[in-house]
PDB file of C-alpha atoms in Angstrom:
ATOM      1  CA  UNK A 211      57.882 -17.436 -63.091  1.00 56.00           C
ATOM      2  CA  UNK A 212      57.161 -18.716 -59.606  1.00 61.00           C
ATOM      3  CA  UNK A 213      55.132 -16.598 -57.175  1.00 61.00           C
ATOM      4  CA  UNK A 214      55.459 -17.321 -53.488  1.00 67.00           C
ATOM      5  CA  UNK A 215      53.251 -15.542 -50.961  1.00 65.00           C
ATOM      6  CA  UNK A 216      54.511 -15.779 -47.384  1.00 67.00           C
ATOM      7  CA  UNK A 217      52.188 -15.700 -44.360  1.00 73.00           C
ATOM      8  CA  UNK A 218      48.999 -15.571 -46.367  1.00 74.00           C
ATOM      9  CA  UNK A 219      46.153 -13.563 -44.808  1.00 76.00           C
ATOM     10  CA  UNK A 220      42.464 -13.440 -45.657  1.00 76.00           C
ATOM     11  CA  UNK A 221      43.028 -10.239 -47.567  1.00 73.00           C
ATOM     12  CA  UNK A 222      45.272 -11.959 -50.091  1.00 70.00           C
ATOM     13  CA  UNK A 223      42.485 -13.511 -52.197  1.00 72.00           C
ATOM     14  CA  UNK A 224      43.131 -11.299 -55.225  1.00 69.00           C
ATOM     15  CA  UNK A 225      46.736 -11.567 -56.438  1.00 69.00           C
ATOM     16  CA  UNK A 226      47.992  -9.336 -59.285  1.00 69.00           C
ATOM     17  CA  UNK A 227      51.308  -9.598 -61.120  1.00 73.00           C
ATOM     18  CA  UNK A 228      52.537  -6.342 -62.537  1.00 65.00           C
ATOM     19  CA  UNK A 229      55.265  -5.685 -65.111  1.00 69.00           C
ATOM     20  CA  UNK A 230      56.255  -2.079 -65.563  1.00 70.00           C
ATOM     21  CA  UNK A 231      53.243  -0.989 -63.538  1.00 70.00           C
ATOM     22  CA  UNK A 232      50.877  -2.872 -65.815  1.00 72.00           C
ATOM     23  CA  UNK A 233      48.880  -5.887 -64.682  1.00 67.00           C
ATOM     24  CA  UNK A 234      50.108  -8.852 -66.630  1.00 70.00           C
ATOM     25  CA  UNK A 235      48.404 -11.659 -64.671  1.00 74.00           C
ATOM     26  CA  UNK A 236      45.750 -11.998 -62.045  1.00 73.00           C
ATOM     27  CA  UNK A 237      44.580 -14.963 -59.953  1.00 75.00           C
ATOM     28  CA  UNK A 238      42.178 -15.659 -57.092  1.00 76.00           C
ATOM     29  CA  UNK A 239      43.363 -17.649 -54.123  1.00 78.00           C
ATOM     30  CA  UNK A 240      41.109 -19.862 -51.990  1.00 82.00           C
ATOM     31  CA  UNK A 241      42.054 -18.902 -48.436  1.00 86.00           C
ATOM     32  CA  UNK A 242      40.890 -21.335 -45.754  1.00 90.00           C
ATOM     33  CA  UNK A 243      41.543 -22.406 -42.164  1.00 92.00           C
ATOM     34  CA  UNK A 244      42.000 -26.038 -41.111  1.00 93.00           C
ATOM     35  CA  UNK A 245      39.091 -26.750 -38.692  1.00 96.00           C
ATOM     36  CA  UNK A 246      39.654 -27.941 -35.153  1.00 97.00           C
ATOM     37  CA  UNK A 247      38.954 -31.581 -34.364  1.00 98.00           C
ATOM     38  CA  UNK A 248      35.191 -32.171 -34.279  1.00 98.00           C
ATOM     39  CA  UNK A 249      33.545 -33.143 -30.952  1.00 98.00           C
ATOM     40  CA  UNK A 250      30.401 -35.273 -30.873  1.00 97.00           C
ATOM     41  CA  UNK A 251      27.549 -35.560 -28.378  1.00 96.00           C
ATOM     42  CA  UNK A 252      26.390 -39.041 -27.233  1.00 94.00           C
ATOM     43  CA  UNK A 253      24.471 -40.861 -29.950  1.00 92.00           C
ATOM     44  CA  UNK A 254      20.683 -40.844 -29.549  1.00 91.00           C
ATOM     45  CA  UNK A 255      17.626 -42.659 -30.876  1.00 88.00           C
ATOM     46  CA  UNK A 256      14.735 -40.508 -32.061  1.00 88.00           C
ATOM     47  CA  UNK A 257      11.245 -41.057 -33.483  1.00 86.00           C
ATOM     48  CA  UNK A 258      10.486 -43.844 -30.971  1.00 78.00           C
ATOM     49  CA  UNK A 259      13.753 -45.615 -31.757  1.00 81.00           C
ATOM     50  CA  UNK A 260      13.327 -45.596 -35.527  1.00 84.00           C
ATOM     51  CA  UNK A 261      16.153 -43.157 -36.273  1.00 89.00           C
ATOM     52  CA  UNK A 262      19.787 -42.768 -35.259  1.00 90.00           C
ATOM     53  CA  UNK A 263      20.775 -39.157 -34.433  1.00 94.00           C
ATOM     54  CA  UNK A 264      24.318 -37.878 -33.948  1.00 96.00           C
ATOM     55  CA  UNK A 265      25.361 -34.233 -33.525  1.00 97.00           C
ATOM     56  CA  UNK A 266      28.966 -33.040 -33.831  1.00 98.00           C
ATOM     57  CA  UNK A 267      30.610 -29.594 -33.809  1.00 98.00           C
ATOM     58  CA  UNK A 268      33.957 -28.240 -34.955  1.00 98.00           C
ATOM     59  CA  UNK A 269      35.305 -24.719 -34.233  1.00 98.00           C
ATOM     60  CA  UNK A 270      37.659 -22.408 -36.073  1.00 95.00           C
ATOM     61  CA  UNK A 271      36.079 -22.837 -39.484  1.00 96.00           C
ATOM     62  CA  UNK A 272      36.814 -20.450 -42.427  1.00 94.00           C
ATOM     63  CA  UNK A 273      35.153 -19.751 -44.819  1.00 93.00           C
ATOM     64  CA  UNK A 274      32.747 -22.685 -44.311  1.00 95.00           C
ATOM     65  CA  UNK A 275      33.080 -26.422 -43.830  1.00 96.00           C
ATOM     66  CA  UNK A 276      31.771 -29.647 -45.271  1.00 95.00           C
ATOM     67  CA  UNK A 277      30.971 -32.736 -43.199  1.00 95.00           C
ATOM     68  CA  UNK A 278      30.787 -36.415 -43.833  1.00 93.00           C
ATOM     69  CA  UNK A 279      30.058 -39.379 -41.579  1.00 93.00           C
ATOM     70  CA  UNK A 280      31.502 -42.829 -42.122  1.00 90.00           C
ATOM     71  CA  UNK A 281      31.398 -46.290 -40.552  1.00 84.00           C
ATOM     72  CA  UNK A 282      33.587 -49.339 -40.760  1.00 75.00           C
ATOM     73  CA  UNK A 283      31.492 -50.443 -43.742  1.00 68.00           C
ATOM     74  CA  UNK A 284      30.791 -47.242 -45.659  1.00 63.00           C
ATOM     75  CA  UNK A 285      32.646 -44.134 -46.664  1.00 58.00           C
ATOM     76  CA  UNK A 286      29.607 -41.894 -46.249  1.00 65.00           C
ATOM     77  CA  UNK A 287      26.295 -42.632 -44.586  1.00 74.00           C
ATOM     78  CA  UNK A 288      22.976 -41.049 -43.804  1.00 75.00           C
ATOM     79  CA  UNK A 289      21.473 -37.593 -44.327  1.00 84.00           C
ATOM     80  CA  UNK A 290      23.819 -34.846 -43.066  1.00 92.00           C
ATOM     81  CA  UNK A 291      22.616 -31.344 -42.149  1.00 95.00           C
ATOM     82  CA  UNK A 292      25.317 -28.686 -41.928  1.00 97.00           C
ATOM     83  CA  UNK A 293      24.852 -25.308 -40.175  1.00 98.00           C
ATOM     84  CA  UNK A 294      27.286 -22.499 -39.348  1.00 98.00           C
ATOM     85  CA  UNK A 295      27.355 -19.757 -36.727  1.00 97.00           C
ATOM     86  CA  UNK A 296      29.992 -17.233 -35.598  1.00 97.00           C
ATOM     87  CA  UNK A 297      32.672 -18.786 -33.365  1.00 96.00           C
ATOM     88  CA  UNK A 298      32.586 -17.625 -29.781  1.00 94.00           C
ATOM     89  CA  UNK A 299      36.347 -18.445 -29.327  1.00 94.00           C
ATOM     90  CA  UNK A 300      37.834 -17.361 -32.634  1.00 94.00           C
ATOM     91  CA  UNK A 301      36.622 -13.943 -33.885  1.00 93.00           C
ATOM     92  CA  UNK A 302      36.124 -13.917 -37.637  1.00 92.00           C
ATOM     93  CA  UNK A 303      35.833 -17.708 -37.788  1.00 95.00           C
ATOM     94  CA  UNK A 304      32.762 -19.947 -37.663  1.00 97.00           C
ATOM     95  CA  UNK A 305      31.621 -22.997 -35.751  1.00 98.00           C
ATOM     96  CA  UNK A 306      30.070 -25.745 -37.835  1.00 98.00           C
ATOM     97  CA  UNK A 307      27.426 -28.215 -36.602  1.00 98.00           C
ATOM     98  CA  UNK A 308      27.018 -31.536 -38.435  1.00 97.00           C
ATOM     99  CA  UNK A 309      23.876 -33.579 -37.737  1.00 97.00           C
ATOM    100  CA  UNK A 310      23.413 -37.162 -38.925  1.00 95.00           C
ATOM    101  CA  UNK A 311      19.985 -38.817 -39.212  1.00 93.00           C
ATOM    102  CA  UNK A 312      19.566 -42.356 -40.485  1.00 89.00           C
ATOM    103  CA  UNK A 313      17.031 -45.148 -40.092  1.00 89.00           C
ATOM    104  CA  UNK A 314      17.831 -47.965 -37.653  1.00 86.00           C
ATOM    105  CA  UNK A 315      16.361 -50.486 -40.101  1.00 82.00           C
ATOM    106  CA  UNK A 316      19.443 -49.977 -42.280  1.00 79.00           C
ATOM    107  CA  UNK A 317      21.447 -51.993 -39.717  1.00 81.00           C
ATOM    108  CA  UNK A 318      21.181 -55.510 -38.331  1.00 83.00           C
ATOM    109  CA  UNK A 319      21.992 -56.310 -34.726  1.00 84.00           C
ATOM    110  CA  UNK A 320      25.712 -55.910 -34.036  1.00 87.00           C
ATOM    111  CA  UNK A 321      28.489 -53.483 -33.086  1.00 88.00           C
ATOM    112  CA  UNK A 322      29.149 -50.381 -35.171  1.00 88.00           C
ATOM    113  CA  UNK A 323      31.047 -47.158 -35.004  1.00 90.00           C
ATOM    114  CA  UNK A 324      30.381 -43.810 -36.598  1.00 92.00           C
ATOM    115  CA  UNK A 325      33.025 -41.094 -37.222  1.00 94.00           C
ATOM    116  CA  UNK A 326      32.587 -37.541 -38.489  1.00 96.00           C
ATOM    117  CA  UNK A 327      35.111 -35.817 -40.669  1.00 96.00           C
ATOM    118  CA  UNK A 328      35.289 -32.086 -41.423  1.00 97.00           C
ATOM    119  CA  UNK A 329      37.232 -29.989 -43.903  1.00 96.00           C
ATOM    120  CA  UNK A 330      37.151 -26.502 -45.330  1.00 95.00           C
ATOM    121  CA  UNK A 331      34.571 -26.136 -48.090  1.00 94.00           C
ATOM    122  CA  UNK A 332      36.907 -24.948 -50.846  1.00 91.00           C
ATOM    123  CA  UNK A 333      37.667 -26.555 -54.195  1.00 89.00           C
ATOM    124  CA  UNK A 334      40.382 -29.078 -54.938  1.00 87.00           C
ATOM    125  CA  UNK A 335      41.131 -30.206 -51.376  1.00 90.00           C
ATOM    126  CA  UNK A 336      42.264 -33.793 -51.017  1.00 90.00           C
ATOM    127  CA  UNK A 337      40.287 -36.371 -48.971  1.00 87.00           C
ATOM    128  CA  UNK A 338      43.428 -36.496 -46.804  1.00 89.00           C
ATOM    129  CA  UNK A 339      42.646 -32.925 -45.620  1.00 90.00           C
ATOM    130  CA  UNK A 340      39.607 -34.044 -43.657  1.00 95.00           C
ATOM    131  CA  UNK A 341      39.966 -33.652 -39.901  1.00 97.00           C
ATOM    132  CA  UNK A 342      38.663 -36.788 -38.241  1.00 96.00           C
ATOM    133  CA  UNK A 343      36.699 -37.013 -35.039  1.00 96.00           C
ATOM    134  CA  UNK A 344      36.770 -39.894 -32.545  1.00 96.00           C
ATOM    135  CA  UNK A 345      34.860 -43.138 -33.136  1.00 94.00           C
ATOM    136  CA  UNK A 346      31.358 -43.165 -31.681  1.00 94.00           C
ATOM    137  CA  UNK A 347      30.331 -46.739 -30.768  1.00 92.00           C
ATOM    138  CA  UNK A 348      26.857 -48.164 -31.258  1.00 89.00           C
ATOM    139  CA  UNK A 349      25.600 -51.571 -30.191  1.00 86.00           C
ATOM    140  CA  UNK A 350      22.320 -52.744 -31.671  1.00 86.00           C
ATOM    141  CA  UNK A 351      20.615 -55.607 -29.882  1.00 80.00           C
ATOM    142  CA  UNK A 352      17.608 -57.701 -30.826  1.00 77.00           C
ATOM    143  CA  UNK A 353      14.552 -57.301 -28.653  1.00 68.00           C
ATOM    144  CA  UNK A 354      14.511 -59.895 -25.873  1.00 68.00           C
ATOM    145  CA  UNK A 355      12.094 -60.849 -23.076  1.00 65.00           C
ATOM    146  CA  UNK A 356      14.242 -61.207 -19.950  1.00 63.00           C
ATOM    147  CA  UNK A 357      11.423 -61.817 -17.463  1.00 57.00           C
ATOM    148  CA  UNK A 358       9.791 -64.650 -19.255  1.00 54.00           C
ATOM    149  CA  UNK A 359       6.088 -65.320 -18.412  1.00 55.00           C
ATOM    150  CA  UNK A 360       5.243 -67.676 -21.224  1.00 55.00           C
ATOM    151  CA  UNK A 361       3.236 -70.759 -20.190  1.00 55.00           C
ATOM    152  CA  UNK A 362       2.997 -69.592 -16.560  1.00 60.00           C
ATOM    153  CA  UNK A 363      -0.206 -70.312 -14.622  1.00 61.00           C
ATOM    154  CA  UNK A 364      -1.519 -67.922 -11.922  1.00 62.00           C
ATOM    155  CA  UNK A 365      -4.334 -68.526  -9.462  1.00 66.00           C
ATOM    156  CA  UNK A 366      -6.114 -65.356  -8.426  1.00 63.00           C
ATOM    157  CA  UNK A 367      -9.363 -64.970  -6.556  1.00 70.00           C
ATOM    158  CA  UNK A 368     -12.117 -63.329  -8.523  1.00 69.00           C
ATOM    159  CA  UNK A 369     -12.117 -59.575  -8.064  1.00 68.00           C
ATOM    160  CA  UNK A 370      -8.424 -59.369  -7.018  1.00 68.00           C
ATOM    161  CA  UNK A 371      -5.706 -57.721  -9.092  1.00 66.00           C
ATOM    162  CA  UNK A 372      -2.796 -59.602 -10.666  1.00 64.00           C
ATOM    163  CA  UNK A 373       0.491 -57.753 -10.887  1.00 65.00           C
ATOM    164  CA  UNK A 374       3.364 -59.088 -12.946  1.00 64.00           C
ATOM    165  CA  UNK A 375       6.540 -57.270 -14.049  1.00 65.00           C
ATOM    166  CA  UNK A 376       8.106 -57.994 -17.417  1.00 65.00           C
ATOM    167  CA  UNK A 377      11.465 -56.674 -18.610  1.00 66.00           C
ATOM    168  CA  UNK A 378      11.900 -56.306 -22.339  1.00 64.00           C
ATOM    169  CA  UNK A 379      15.367 -55.311 -23.570  1.00 68.00           C
ATOM    170  CA  UNK A 380      16.765 -54.079 -26.839  1.00 69.00           C
ATOM    171  CA  UNK A 381      18.824 -51.268 -28.358  1.00 71.00           C
ATOM    172  CA  UNK A 382      17.075 -49.124 -29.469  1.00 72.00           C
ATOM    173  CA  UNK A 383      14.507 -49.652 -26.678  1.00 62.00           C
ATOM    174  CA  UNK A 384      11.389 -51.451 -27.898  1.00 64.00           C
ATOM    175  CA  UNK A 385       8.305 -49.308 -28.304  1.00 59.00           C
ATOM    176  CA  UNK A 386       5.814 -51.585 -30.060  1.00 59.00           C
ATOM    177  CA  UNK A 387       4.499 -54.900 -28.760  1.00 58.00           C
ATOM    178  CA  UNK A 388       1.322 -56.832 -28.148  1.00 59.00           C
ATOM    179  CA  UNK A 389       0.360 -58.810 -25.107  1.00 58.00           C
ATOM    180  CA  UNK A 390      -2.294 -61.482 -24.731  1.00 57.00           C
ATOM    181  CA  UNK A 391      -3.617 -63.508 -21.846  1.00 58.00           C
ATOM    182  CA  UNK A 392      -5.726 -66.646 -21.692  1.00 58.00           C
ATOM    183  CA  UNK A 393      -8.190 -66.776 -18.749  1.00 58.00           C
ATOM    184  CA  UNK A 394      -8.183 -70.637 -18.860  1.00 59.00           C
ATOM    185  CA  UNK A 395      -6.680 -73.308 -20.985  1.00 61.00           C
ATOM    186  CA  UNK A 396      -9.971 -73.900 -22.742  1.00 62.00           C
ATOM    187  CA  UNK A 397     -10.786 -70.240 -23.471  1.00 57.00           C
ATOM    188  CA  UNK A 398      -9.614 -67.982 -26.256  1.00 56.00           C
ATOM    189  CA  UNK A 399      -6.713 -65.558 -25.819  1.00 53.00           C
ATOM    190  CA  UNK A 400      -7.532 -61.990 -25.003  1.00 49.00           C
ATOM    191  CA  UNK A 401      -5.590 -58.822 -25.972  1.00 52.00           C
ATOM    192  CA  UNK A 402      -4.535 -56.773 -22.967  1.00 51.00           C
ATOM    193  CA  UNK A 403      -5.662 -53.195 -23.586  1.00 48.00           C
ATOM    194  CA  UNK A 404      -3.551 -50.137 -22.859  1.00 48.00           C
ATOM    195  CA  UNK A 405      -5.415 -49.190 -19.697  1.00 44.00           C
ATOM    196  CA  UNK A 406      -4.493 -52.496 -18.088  1.00 47.00           C
ATOM    197  CA  UNK A 407      -0.755 -51.967 -17.923  1.00 50.00           C
ATOM    198  CA  UNK A 408       1.907 -49.336 -17.245  1.00 52.00           C
ATOM    199  CA  UNK A 409       5.246 -48.831 -18.953  1.00 51.00           C
ATOM    200  CA  UNK A 410       8.588 -47.382 -17.804  1.00 51.00           C
ATOM    201  CA  UNK A 411      12.006 -47.080 -19.445  1.00 47.00           C
ATOM    202  CA  UNK A 412      15.324 -47.568 -17.711  1.00 49.00           C
ATOM    203  CA  UNK A 413      18.842 -47.952 -19.174  1.00 46.00           C
ATOM    204  CA  UNK A 414      17.636 -49.038 -22.600  1.00 45.00           C
ATOM    205  CA  UNK A 415      15.008 -51.495 -21.347  1.00 46.00           C
ATOM    206  CA  UNK A 416      11.233 -51.379 -21.078  1.00 46.00           C
ATOM    207  CA  UNK A 417       9.378 -52.614 -18.006  1.00 49.00           C
ATOM    208  CA  UNK A 418       5.732 -53.549 -18.304  1.00 50.00           C
ATOM    209  CA  UNK A 419       3.528 -53.911 -15.258  1.00 49.00           C
ATOM    210  CA  UNK A 420       0.205 -55.660 -15.474  1.00 47.00           C
TER     211      UNK A 420
END
């Protein structure tokens, strides 16, 4: 016997087959809605550039959704936190938020992409049923010193200030470094203490002013 239910609604979870007014079979249906395409915010670096953070949302979710993130090298990456809240556009449905956190040290310098995929959280769905988001590009660069001051000699009258701007680039922006100066070629190098310089960030680079 083949049972076909047309135009299934959310009230059709419990299906009973009756013969002569007596229930002869009963089954439970997993009713779900295919989520809308997920949309992601710009990728961020957190914890002073140590972690990659990506936040994506998908609307029209029922009953709930599961999320995965993948790259060109891995089917699933990072720690994913999934939260739901009522949809503001689709009454009775939910909006899912998927948050990815992963350490930058897991990746060498290079070009990468991340992509989120969402599907209804019900049993027996195929991997083909995931709704894919767009690729989110990430370029990781090694730290580089663009304004090179190595082996430079400055003559400054005693008591005067010396100002020198240094541009250090990298993605994520560098946040740890040490700086030394040598008063003369015959003297020992001295560490520059925090109070002797100022820092500013701009477009993924760090500028140091002595």
